[in-house]
Amino acid sequence: MMQKPRDRLFVALDVDDLKSADMLMNRMQGLVSQYKLGAQLLTAAGPEAVMHVRRRGSGVSYDAKFHDIPNTVETAVTNACRIGATIVNVHTSGGSDMMTAAARAARDVAKKLRQPKTLVLGVTLLTSLTQGMLGQELGVRRALVNQVVHLARLAQAAGLDGVVASPHEIKAIRKACGPRFVILTPGIRPAGHARGDQKRTLTPGQAMAAGADYIVVGRPVYRAPDPAQVVRSIYQEMEDALA
Ligand code: C5P
């Protein structure tokens, strides 16, 4: 993948309304060209938020994390593709049939509307989960990294374009699923930034060096006094790691 750092960063727009989203995007105008929209903004502003960011000329990763029966997920992914999401995600734990339905929906919309195909990614394990939580709460006995690789393989076999995983699992997924399988990773913390609720974090440079295609950064950017400055230093770190 030969894209510039700019094409490989999504800034999370975790705000409560479109006005705040616009204010944030204005501060990064000309610098950031892709945003990640998730539960926070979408429950407040709805799908209009996706269309709004697209109209501003930016790419959108629609962090929907759909997890439902196949028919429901198929129609939801269809709608996400129709409103122009560049990327949409579903939970791999929804199973193979659900993921196959999601992949089919994206292909069908691209064909019907003659627009670029929305990438469909499978969320493996949330970056806020730990090995202890996996065993004690979810009853999964496998080592966390092995469970992530298992879910990534399932996603690939179901026809998804890639997965969402923590930076700690990038190398193992790459090895198991090959160079063309897309890996998008949140849980990114530039040096000196608070981890917050994220448990499995790495810096932007480390994530690039490990083989991530895309990184998602939220709080370290939107809570900074000067978001543009943080973005510039992230790009620099990414560039250094890729050089
Ligand atoms: O603020 P922070 O950089 O931790 O934001 C990460 C973003 O990525 C959040 O919006 C979160 O919902 C999302 N995300 C995540 N872990 C996943 C999938 C998405 O943290 N597995």
PDB file of C-alpha atoms and ligand atoms in Angstrom:
ATOM      1  CA  MET A   1       0.000   0.000   0.000  1.00  0.00           C
ATOM      2  CA  MET A   2       1.663   3.204  -1.225  1.00  0.00           C
ATOM      3  CA  GLN A   3      -0.788   5.809   0.036  1.00  0.00           C
ATOM      4  CA  LYS A   4       0.307   8.968   1.831  1.00  0.00           C
ATOM      5  CA  PRO A   5      -0.168   9.234   5.642  1.00  0.00           C
ATOM      6  CA  ARG A   6      -3.055  11.585   4.955  1.00  0.00           C
ATOM      7  CA  ASP A   7      -4.960   8.810   3.127  1.00  0.00           C
ATOM      8  CA  ARG A   8      -4.370   6.433   6.004  1.00  0.00           C
ATOM      9  CA  LEU A   9      -5.665   8.470   8.954  1.00  0.00           C
ATOM     10  CA  PHE A  10      -9.272   8.736  10.098  1.00  0.00           C
ATOM     11  CA  VAL A  11      -9.976  11.273  12.823  1.00  0.00           C
ATOM     12  CA  ALA A  12     -12.879  10.169  15.058  1.00  0.00           C
ATOM     13  CA  LEU A  13     -15.616  12.819  15.134  1.00  0.00           C
ATOM     14  CA  ASP A  14     -16.820  11.840  18.594  1.00  0.00           C
ATOM     15  CA  VAL A  15     -18.929  14.943  19.241  1.00  0.00           C
ATOM     16  CA  ASP A  16     -22.633  15.466  19.946  1.00  0.00           C
ATOM     17  CA  ASP A  17     -23.873  17.564  17.044  1.00  0.00           C
ATOM     18  CA  LEU A  18     -23.074  18.688  13.520  1.00  0.00           C
ATOM     19  CA  LYS A  19     -22.116  22.185  14.638  1.00  0.00           C
ATOM     20  CA  SER A  20     -19.349  20.802  16.856  1.00  0.00           C
ATOM     21  CA  ALA A  21     -18.339  18.427  14.056  1.00  0.00           C
ATOM     22  CA  ASP A  22     -18.038  21.357  11.648  1.00  0.00           C
ATOM     23  CA  MET A  23     -16.009  23.388  14.123  1.00  0.00           C
ATOM     24  CA  LEU A  24     -13.615  20.485  14.564  1.00  0.00           C
ATOM     25  CA  MET A  25     -13.337  19.793  10.819  1.00  0.00           C
ATOM     26  CA  ASN A  26     -12.774  23.504  10.130  1.00  0.00           C
ATOM     27  CA  ARG A  27      -9.777  23.436  12.443  1.00  0.00           C
ATOM     28  CA  MET A  28      -8.298  20.604  10.353  1.00  0.00           C
ATOM     29  CA  GLN A  29      -9.441  21.911   6.948  1.00  0.00           C
ATOM     30  CA  GLY A  30      -6.977  20.982   4.214  1.00  0.00           C
ATOM     31  CA  LEU A  31      -5.107  18.688   6.569  1.00  0.00           C
ATOM     32  CA  VAL A  32      -7.478  15.796   7.314  1.00  0.00           C
ATOM     33  CA  SER A  33      -9.503  14.204   4.537  1.00  0.00           C
ATOM     34  CA  GLN A  34     -11.136  11.259   6.305  1.00  0.00           C
ATOM     35  CA  TYR A  35     -13.286  11.042   9.408  1.00  0.00           C
ATOM     36  CA  LYS A  36     -14.685   8.208  11.494  1.00  0.00           C
ATOM     37  CA  LEU A  37     -18.290   8.635  12.599  1.00  0.00           C
ATOM     38  CA  GLY A  38     -19.557   6.378  15.351  1.00  0.00           C
ATOM     39  CA  ALA A  39     -22.316   5.843  17.885  1.00  0.00           C
ATOM     40  CA  GLN A  40     -21.872   9.207  19.598  1.00  0.00           C
ATOM     41  CA  LEU A  41     -22.482  11.502  16.615  1.00  0.00           C
ATOM     42  CA  LEU A  42     -24.807   9.129  14.761  1.00  0.00           C
ATOM     43  CA  THR A  43     -27.264   8.803  17.654  1.00  0.00           C
ATOM     44  CA  ALA A  44     -27.363  12.598  17.883  1.00  0.00           C
ATOM     45  CA  ALA A  45     -27.320  13.677  14.247  1.00  0.00           C
ATOM     46  CA  GLY A  46     -28.320  10.506  12.373  1.00  0.00           C
ATOM     47  CA  PRO A  47     -27.247   9.410   8.883  1.00  0.00           C
ATOM     48  CA  GLU A  48     -27.384  13.060   7.786  1.00  0.00           C
ATOM     49  CA  ALA A  49     -24.017  13.362   9.543  1.00  0.00           C
ATOM     50  CA  VAL A  50     -22.456  10.886   7.083  1.00  0.00           C
ATOM     51  CA  MET A  51     -23.883  12.751   4.086  1.00  0.00           C
ATOM     52  CA  HIS A  52     -22.807  16.082   5.563  1.00  0.00           C
ATOM     53  CA  VAL A  53     -19.165  15.004   5.940  1.00  0.00           C
ATOM     54  CA  ARG A  54     -19.202  13.474   2.450  1.00  0.00           C
ATOM     55  CA  ARG A  55     -20.553  16.732   1.003  1.00  0.00           C
ATOM     56  CA  ARG A  56     -17.592  18.507   2.581  1.00  0.00           C
ATOM     57  CA  GLY A  57     -15.448  16.265   0.373  1.00  0.00           C
ATOM     58  CA  SER A  58     -14.115  13.967   3.104  1.00  0.00           C
ATOM     59  CA  GLY A  59     -14.133  10.198   3.304  1.00  0.00           C
ATOM     60  CA  VAL A  60     -16.258   8.578   6.027  1.00  0.00           C
ATOM     61  CA  SER A  61     -15.675   5.430   8.006  1.00  0.00           C
ATOM     62  CA  TYR A  62     -19.156   4.633   9.317  1.00  0.00           C
ATOM     63  CA  ASP A  63     -18.372   2.883  12.604  1.00  0.00           C
ATOM     64  CA  ALA A  64     -21.772   1.207  12.818  1.00  0.00           C
ATOM     65  CA  LYS A  65     -20.604  -2.030  14.453  1.00  0.00           C
ATOM     66  CA  PHE A  66     -23.722  -3.787  13.180  1.00  0.00           C
ATOM     67  CA  HIS A  67     -24.447  -7.018  15.036  1.00  0.00           C
ATOM     68  CA  ASP A  68     -27.835  -8.457  14.141  1.00  0.00           C
ATOM     69  CA  ILE A  69     -29.472 -11.185  12.081  1.00  0.00           C
ATOM     70  CA  PRO A  70     -28.213 -11.412   8.463  1.00  0.00           C
ATOM     71  CA  ASN A  71     -31.278  -9.865   6.821  1.00  0.00           C
ATOM     72  CA  THR A  72     -31.218  -6.817   9.099  1.00  0.00           C
ATOM     73  CA  VAL A  73     -27.501  -6.310   8.648  1.00  0.00           C
ATOM     74  CA  GLU A  74     -27.818  -6.658   4.880  1.00  0.00           C
ATOM     75  CA  THR A  75     -30.392  -3.866   4.694  1.00  0.00           C
ATOM     76  CA  ALA A  76     -28.473  -1.675   7.146  1.00  0.00           C
ATOM     77  CA  VAL A  77     -25.232  -2.054   5.176  1.00  0.00           C
ATOM     78  CA  THR A  78     -27.160  -1.290   1.981  1.00  0.00           C
ATOM     79  CA  ASN A  79     -28.332   1.975   3.525  1.00  0.00           C
ATOM     80  CA  ALA A  80     -24.846   2.853   4.787  1.00  0.00           C
ATOM     81  CA  CYS A  81     -23.434   2.307   1.288  1.00  0.00           C
ATOM     82  CA  ARG A  82     -26.214   4.326  -0.340  1.00  0.00           C
ATOM     83  CA  ILE A  83     -25.491   7.379   1.791  1.00  0.00           C
ATOM     84  CA  GLY A  84     -21.880   7.231   0.674  1.00  0.00           C
ATOM     85  CA  ALA A  85     -19.866   5.635   3.476  1.00  0.00           C
ATOM     86  CA  THR A  86     -16.329   4.877   2.334  1.00  0.00           C
ATOM     87  CA  ILE A  87     -16.017   2.172   4.987  1.00  0.00           C
ATOM     88  CA  VAL A  88     -18.648   0.457   7.144  1.00  0.00           C
ATOM     89  CA  ASN A  89     -18.137  -2.177   9.812  1.00  0.00           C
ATOM     90  CA  VAL A  90     -20.018  -5.119  11.340  1.00  0.00           C
ATOM     91  CA  HIS A  91     -19.127  -7.307  14.337  1.00  0.00           C
ATOM     92  CA  THR A  92     -17.409 -10.544  13.293  1.00  0.00           C
ATOM     93  CA  SER A  93     -19.138 -12.241  16.246  1.00  0.00           C
ATOM     94  CA  GLY A  94     -22.384 -11.901  14.272  1.00  0.00           C
ATOM     95  CA  GLY A  95     -21.182 -14.965  12.362  1.00  0.00           C
ATOM     96  CA  SER A  96     -20.351 -15.983   8.793  1.00  0.00           C
ATOM     97  CA  ASP A  97     -23.862 -15.708   7.344  1.00  0.00           C
ATOM     98  CA  MET A  98     -24.208 -12.192   8.678  1.00  0.00           C
ATOM     99  CA  MET A  99     -20.835 -11.163   7.265  1.00  0.00           C
ATOM    100  CA  THR A 100     -21.588 -12.751   3.876  1.00  0.00           C
ATOM    101  CA  ALA A 101     -24.836 -10.775   3.744  1.00  0.00           C
ATOM    102  CA  ALA A 102     -22.962  -7.558   4.596  1.00  0.00           C
ATOM    103  CA  ALA A 103     -20.360  -8.156   1.865  1.00  0.00           C
ATOM    104  CA  ARG A 104     -23.099  -8.893  -0.677  1.00  0.00           C
ATOM    105  CA  ALA A 105     -24.962  -5.702   0.202  1.00  0.00           C
ATOM    106  CA  ALA A 106     -21.884  -3.547  -0.471  1.00  0.00           C
ATOM    107  CA  ARG A 107     -21.212  -5.250  -3.821  1.00  0.00           C
ATOM    108  CA  ASP A 108     -24.848  -4.893  -4.890  1.00  0.00           C
ATOM    109  CA  VAL A 109     -25.048  -1.171  -4.086  1.00  0.00           C
ATOM    110  CA  ALA A 110     -21.778  -0.428  -5.910  1.00  0.00           C
ATOM    111  CA  LYS A 111     -23.075  -2.241  -8.973  1.00  0.00           C
ATOM    112  CA  LYS A 112     -26.542  -0.744  -8.908  1.00  0.00           C
ATOM    113  CA  LEU A 113     -25.509   2.844  -8.218  1.00  0.00           C
ATOM    114  CA  ARG A 114     -22.219   2.599 -10.139  1.00  0.00           C
ATOM    115  CA  GLN A 115     -20.270   4.066  -7.265  1.00  0.00           C
ATOM    116  CA  PRO A 116     -16.996   2.930  -5.651  1.00  0.00           C
ATOM    117  CA  LYS A 117     -17.578  -0.098  -3.439  1.00  0.00           C
ATOM    118  CA  THR A 118     -17.814   0.667   0.262  1.00  0.00           C
ATOM    119  CA  LEU A 119     -15.225  -1.376   2.150  1.00  0.00           C
ATOM    120  CA  VAL A 120     -16.848  -3.697   4.688  1.00  0.00           C
ATOM    121  CA  LEU A 121     -14.691  -4.463   7.708  1.00  0.00           C
ATOM    122  CA  GLY A 122     -15.291  -6.871  10.578  1.00  0.00           C
ATOM    123  CA  VAL A 123     -14.737  -5.687  14.148  1.00  0.00           C
ATOM    124  CA  THR A 124     -12.739  -8.423  15.887  1.00  0.00           C
ATOM    125  CA  LEU A 125     -12.323  -7.645  19.590  1.00  0.00           C
ATOM    126  CA  LEU A 126     -12.794  -4.129  20.936  1.00  0.00           C
ATOM    127  CA  THR A 127      -9.547  -2.406  21.834  1.00  0.00           C
ATOM    128  CA  SER A 128     -10.921  -1.845  25.348  1.00  0.00           C
ATOM    129  CA  LEU A 129     -11.062  -5.612  26.051  1.00  0.00           C
ATOM    130  CA  THR A 130      -8.289  -7.469  27.903  1.00  0.00           C
ATOM    131  CA  GLN A 131      -7.265 -11.115  28.061  1.00  0.00           C
ATOM    132  CA  GLY A 132      -8.839 -11.303  31.534  1.00  0.00           C
ATOM    133  CA  MET A 133     -12.191  -9.936  30.342  1.00  0.00           C
ATOM    134  CA  LEU A 134     -12.168 -12.299  27.357  1.00  0.00           C
ATOM    135  CA  GLY A 135     -11.776 -15.336  29.623  1.00  0.00           C
ATOM    136  CA  GLN A 136     -13.788 -14.326  32.674  1.00  0.00           C
ATOM    137  CA  GLU A 137     -16.622 -12.361  31.068  1.00  0.00           C
ATOM    138  CA  LEU A 138     -16.969 -13.782  27.564  1.00  0.00           C
ATOM    139  CA  GLY A 139     -15.886 -17.338  28.355  1.00  0.00           C
ATOM    140  CA  VAL A 140     -13.330 -17.466  25.542  1.00  0.00           C
ATOM    141  CA  ARG A 141     -10.363 -19.609  26.560  1.00  0.00           C
ATOM    142  CA  ARG A 142      -8.089 -18.803  23.612  1.00  0.00           C
ATOM    143  CA  ALA A 143      -5.258 -16.307  23.892  1.00  0.00           C
ATOM    144  CA  LEU A 144      -6.613 -12.917  22.816  1.00  0.00           C
ATOM    145  CA  VAL A 145      -4.388 -12.658  19.751  1.00  0.00           C
ATOM    146  CA  ASN A 146      -5.453 -16.124  18.593  1.00  0.00           C
ATOM    147  CA  GLN A 147      -9.111 -15.217  19.007  1.00  0.00           C
ATOM    148  CA  VAL A 148      -8.574 -12.071  16.915  1.00  0.00           C
ATOM    149  CA  VAL A 149      -6.833 -14.089  14.181  1.00  0.00           C
ATOM    150  CA  HIS A 150      -9.637 -16.657  14.282  1.00  0.00           C
ATOM    151  CA  LEU A 151     -12.240 -13.893  13.785  1.00  0.00           C
ATOM    152  CA  ALA A 152     -10.148 -12.259  11.038  1.00  0.00           C
ATOM    153  CA  ARG A 153      -9.958 -15.549   9.124  1.00  0.00           C
ATOM    154  CA  LEU A 154     -13.715 -15.958   9.490  1.00  0.00           C
ATOM    155  CA  ALA A 155     -14.227 -12.439   8.113  1.00  0.00           C
ATOM    156  CA  GLN A 156     -11.938 -13.113   5.164  1.00  0.00           C
ATOM    157  CA  ALA A 157     -13.672 -16.392   4.330  1.00  0.00           C
ATOM    158  CA  ALA A 158     -17.043 -14.597   4.411  1.00  0.00           C
ATOM    159  CA  GLY A 159     -15.808 -12.084   1.820  1.00  0.00           C
ATOM    160  CA  LEU A 160     -15.180  -9.026   3.983  1.00  0.00           C
ATOM    161  CA  ASP A 161     -12.490  -6.586   2.833  1.00  0.00           C
ATOM    162  CA  GLY A 162     -10.685  -6.548   6.155  1.00  0.00           C
ATOM    163  CA  VAL A 163     -10.960  -6.097   9.898  1.00  0.00           C
ATOM    164  CA  VAL A 164     -10.810  -3.638  12.762  1.00  0.00           C
ATOM    165  CA  ALA A 165      -8.355  -4.752  15.427  1.00  0.00           C
ATOM    166  CA  SER A 166      -6.013  -3.331  18.021  1.00  0.00           C
ATOM    167  CA  PRO A 167      -2.478  -2.455  16.925  1.00  0.00           C
ATOM    168  CA  HIS A 168      -1.166  -5.361  19.015  1.00  0.00           C
ATOM    169  CA  GLU A 169      -2.689  -7.909  16.641  1.00  0.00           C
ATOM    170  CA  ILE A 170      -1.704  -6.335  13.307  1.00  0.00           C
ATOM    171  CA  LYS A 171       1.313  -8.558  12.639  1.00  0.00           C
ATOM    172  CA  ALA A 172      -0.522 -11.790  13.438  1.00  0.00           C
ATOM    173  CA  ILE A 173      -3.472 -10.836  11.209  1.00  0.00           C
ATOM    174  CA  ARG A 174      -1.181  -9.816   8.354  1.00  0.00           C
ATOM    175  CA  LYS A 175       0.576 -13.171   8.574  1.00  0.00           C
ATOM    176  CA  ALA A 176      -2.689 -15.113   8.629  1.00  0.00           C
ATOM    177  CA  CYS A 177      -4.684 -13.125   6.063  1.00  0.00           C
ATOM    178  CA  GLY A 178      -2.083 -11.773   3.630  1.00  0.00           C
ATOM    179  CA  PRO A 179      -1.016  -8.373   2.285  1.00  0.00           C
ATOM    180  CA  ARG A 180      -4.284  -7.354   0.607  1.00  0.00           C
ATOM    181  CA  PHE A 181      -6.528  -7.809   3.625  1.00  0.00           C
ATOM    182  CA  VAL A 182      -7.348  -4.371   5.055  1.00  0.00           C
ATOM    183  CA  ILE A 183      -6.431  -3.706   8.688  1.00  0.00           C
ATOM    184  CA  LEU A 184      -7.866  -0.601  10.345  1.00  0.00           C
ATOM    185  CA  THR A 185      -6.788   0.064  13.865  1.00  0.00           C
ATOM    186  CA  PRO A 186      -8.084   2.327  16.639  1.00  0.00           C
ATOM    187  CA  GLY A 187      -6.390   2.325  20.054  1.00  0.00           C
ATOM    188  CA  ILE A 188      -3.716   4.694  18.764  1.00  0.00           C
ATOM    189  CA  ARG A 189      -1.936   6.922  21.237  1.00  0.00           C
ATOM    190  CA  PRO A 190       0.876   9.270  20.195  1.00  0.00           C
ATOM    191  CA  ALA A 191       3.609   9.311  22.862  1.00  0.00           C
ATOM    192  CA  GLY A 192       2.586  11.347  25.917  1.00  0.00           C
ATOM    193  CA  HIS A 193      -1.200  11.030  25.411  1.00  0.00           C
ATOM    194  CA  ALA A 194      -3.535   9.415  27.971  1.00  0.00           C
ATOM    195  CA  ARG A 195      -4.766   5.905  27.184  1.00  0.00           C
ATOM    196  CA  GLY A 196      -8.205   6.501  28.699  1.00  0.00           C
ATOM    197  CA  ASP A 197     -10.339   3.350  28.453  1.00  0.00           C
ATOM    198  CA  GLN A 198      -8.215   1.873  25.658  1.00  0.00           C
ATOM    199  CA  LYS A 199      -6.129  -1.086  26.809  1.00  0.00           C
ATOM    200  CA  ARG A 200      -4.231  -2.377  23.775  1.00  0.00           C
ATOM    201  CA  THR A 201      -2.592   0.763  22.390  1.00  0.00           C
ATOM    202  CA  LEU A 202       0.457   1.644  20.235  1.00  0.00           C
ATOM    203  CA  THR A 203       1.742   4.908  18.734  1.00  0.00           C
ATOM    204  CA  PRO A 204       0.895   5.886  15.114  1.00  0.00           C
ATOM    205  CA  GLY A 205       4.452   5.060  14.031  1.00  0.00           C
ATOM    206  CA  GLN A 206       4.409   1.648  15.696  1.00  0.00           C
ATOM    207  CA  ALA A 207       1.037   0.812  14.100  1.00  0.00           C
ATOM    208  CA  MET A 208       2.355   1.732  10.643  1.00  0.00           C
ATOM    209  CA  ALA A 209       5.544  -0.259  11.178  1.00  0.00           C
ATOM    210  CA  ALA A 210       3.459  -3.272  12.235  1.00  0.00           C
ATOM    211  CA  GLY A 211       1.546  -3.114   8.936  1.00  0.00           C
ATOM    212  CA  ALA A 212      -1.726  -1.233   9.563  1.00  0.00           C
ATOM    213  CA  ASP A 213      -3.454   0.150   6.469  1.00  0.00           C
ATOM    214  CA  TYR A 214      -5.487   2.753   8.355  1.00  0.00           C
ATOM    215  CA  ILE A 215      -5.380   4.222  11.834  1.00  0.00           C
ATOM    216  CA  VAL A 216      -8.211   5.905  13.745  1.00  0.00           C
ATOM    217  CA  VAL A 217      -7.373   8.582  16.304  1.00  0.00           C
ATOM    218  CA  GLY A 218      -9.972  10.254  18.488  1.00  0.00           C
ATOM    219  CA  ARG A 219      -9.358  11.896  21.840  1.00  0.00           C
ATOM    220  CA  PRO A 220      -5.652  12.708  21.339  1.00  0.00           C
ATOM    221  CA  VAL A 221      -6.755  14.903  18.394  1.00  0.00           C
ATOM    222  CA  TYR A 222     -10.166  16.328  19.266  1.00  0.00           C
ATOM    223  CA  ARG A 223      -9.328  17.051  22.891  1.00  0.00           C
ATOM    224  CA  ALA A 224      -6.056  18.799  22.021  1.00  0.00           C
ATOM    225  CA  PRO A 225      -5.837  22.582  22.312  1.00  0.00           C
ATOM    226  CA  ASP A 226      -4.458  22.537  18.746  1.00  0.00           C
ATOM    227  CA  PRO A 227      -5.819  19.483  16.867  1.00  0.00           C
ATOM    228  CA  ALA A 228      -4.047  20.437  13.627  1.00  0.00           C
ATOM    229  CA  GLN A 229      -0.701  20.406  15.390  1.00  0.00           C
ATOM    230  CA  VAL A 230      -1.330  16.887  16.755  1.00  0.00           C
ATOM    231  CA  VAL A 231      -2.372  15.707  13.276  1.00  0.00           C
ATOM    232  CA  ARG A 232       0.817  17.127  11.761  1.00  0.00           C
ATOM    233  CA  SER A 233       2.955  15.296  14.292  1.00  0.00           C
ATOM    234  CA  ILE A 234       0.989  12.070  13.661  1.00  0.00           C
ATOM    235  CA  TYR A 235       1.664  12.405   9.906  1.00  0.00           C
ATOM    236  CA  GLN A 236       5.332  12.972  10.621  1.00  0.00           C
ATOM    237  CA  GLU A 237       5.470   9.877  12.815  1.00  0.00           C
ATOM    238  CA  MET A 238       3.692   7.823  10.153  1.00  0.00           C
ATOM    239  CA  GLU A 239       6.043   9.058   7.459  1.00  0.00           C
ATOM    240  CA  ASP A 240       9.133   8.263   9.549  1.00  0.00           C
ATOM    241  CA  ALA A 241       7.851   4.756  10.209  1.00  0.00           C
ATOM    242  CA  LEU A 242       7.133   4.145   6.527  1.00  0.00           C
ATOM    243  CA  ALA A 243      10.436   5.582   5.235  1.00  0.00           C
TER     244      ALA A 243
HETATM  245  O1  C5P B   1     -10.574   8.485  21.418  1.00  0.00           O
HETATM  246  P1  C5P B   1     -10.002   7.248  20.818  1.00  0.00           P
HETATM  247  O2  C5P B   1      -8.765   7.511  19.966  1.00  0.00           O
HETATM  248  O3  C5P B   1      -9.797   6.156  21.821  1.00  0.00           O
HETATM  249  O4  C5P B   1     -11.146   6.795  19.797  1.00  0.00           O
HETATM  250  C1  C5P B   1     -11.151   5.565  19.153  1.00  0.00           C
HETATM  251  C2  C5P B   1     -12.428   5.459  18.356  1.00  0.00           C
HETATM  252  O5  C5P B   1     -12.432   4.208  17.703  1.00  0.00           O
HETATM  253  C3  C5P B   1     -13.695   5.520  19.212  1.00  0.00           C
HETATM  254  O6  C5P B   1     -14.642   6.277  18.478  1.00  0.00           O
HETATM  255  C4  C5P B   1     -14.154   4.090  19.341  1.00  0.00           C
HETATM  256  O7  C5P B   1     -15.552   3.987  19.359  1.00  0.00           O
HETATM  257  C5  C5P B   1     -13.591   3.467  18.063  1.00  0.00           C
HETATM  258  N1  C5P B   1     -13.294   2.037  18.119  1.00  0.00           N
HETATM  259  C6  C5P B   1     -12.495   1.449  19.085  1.00  0.00           C
HETATM  260  N2  C5P B   1     -12.271   0.088  19.079  1.00  0.00           N
HETATM  261  C7  C5P B   1     -12.805  -0.676  18.121  1.00  0.00           C
HETATM  262  C8  C5P B   1     -13.596  -0.089  17.129  1.00  0.00           C
HETATM  263  C9  C5P B   1     -13.807   1.276  17.148  1.00  0.00           C
HETATM  264  O8  C5P B   1     -11.959   2.144  19.942  1.00  0.00           O
HETATM  265  N3  C5P B   1     -12.548  -1.981  18.083  1.00  0.00           N
END
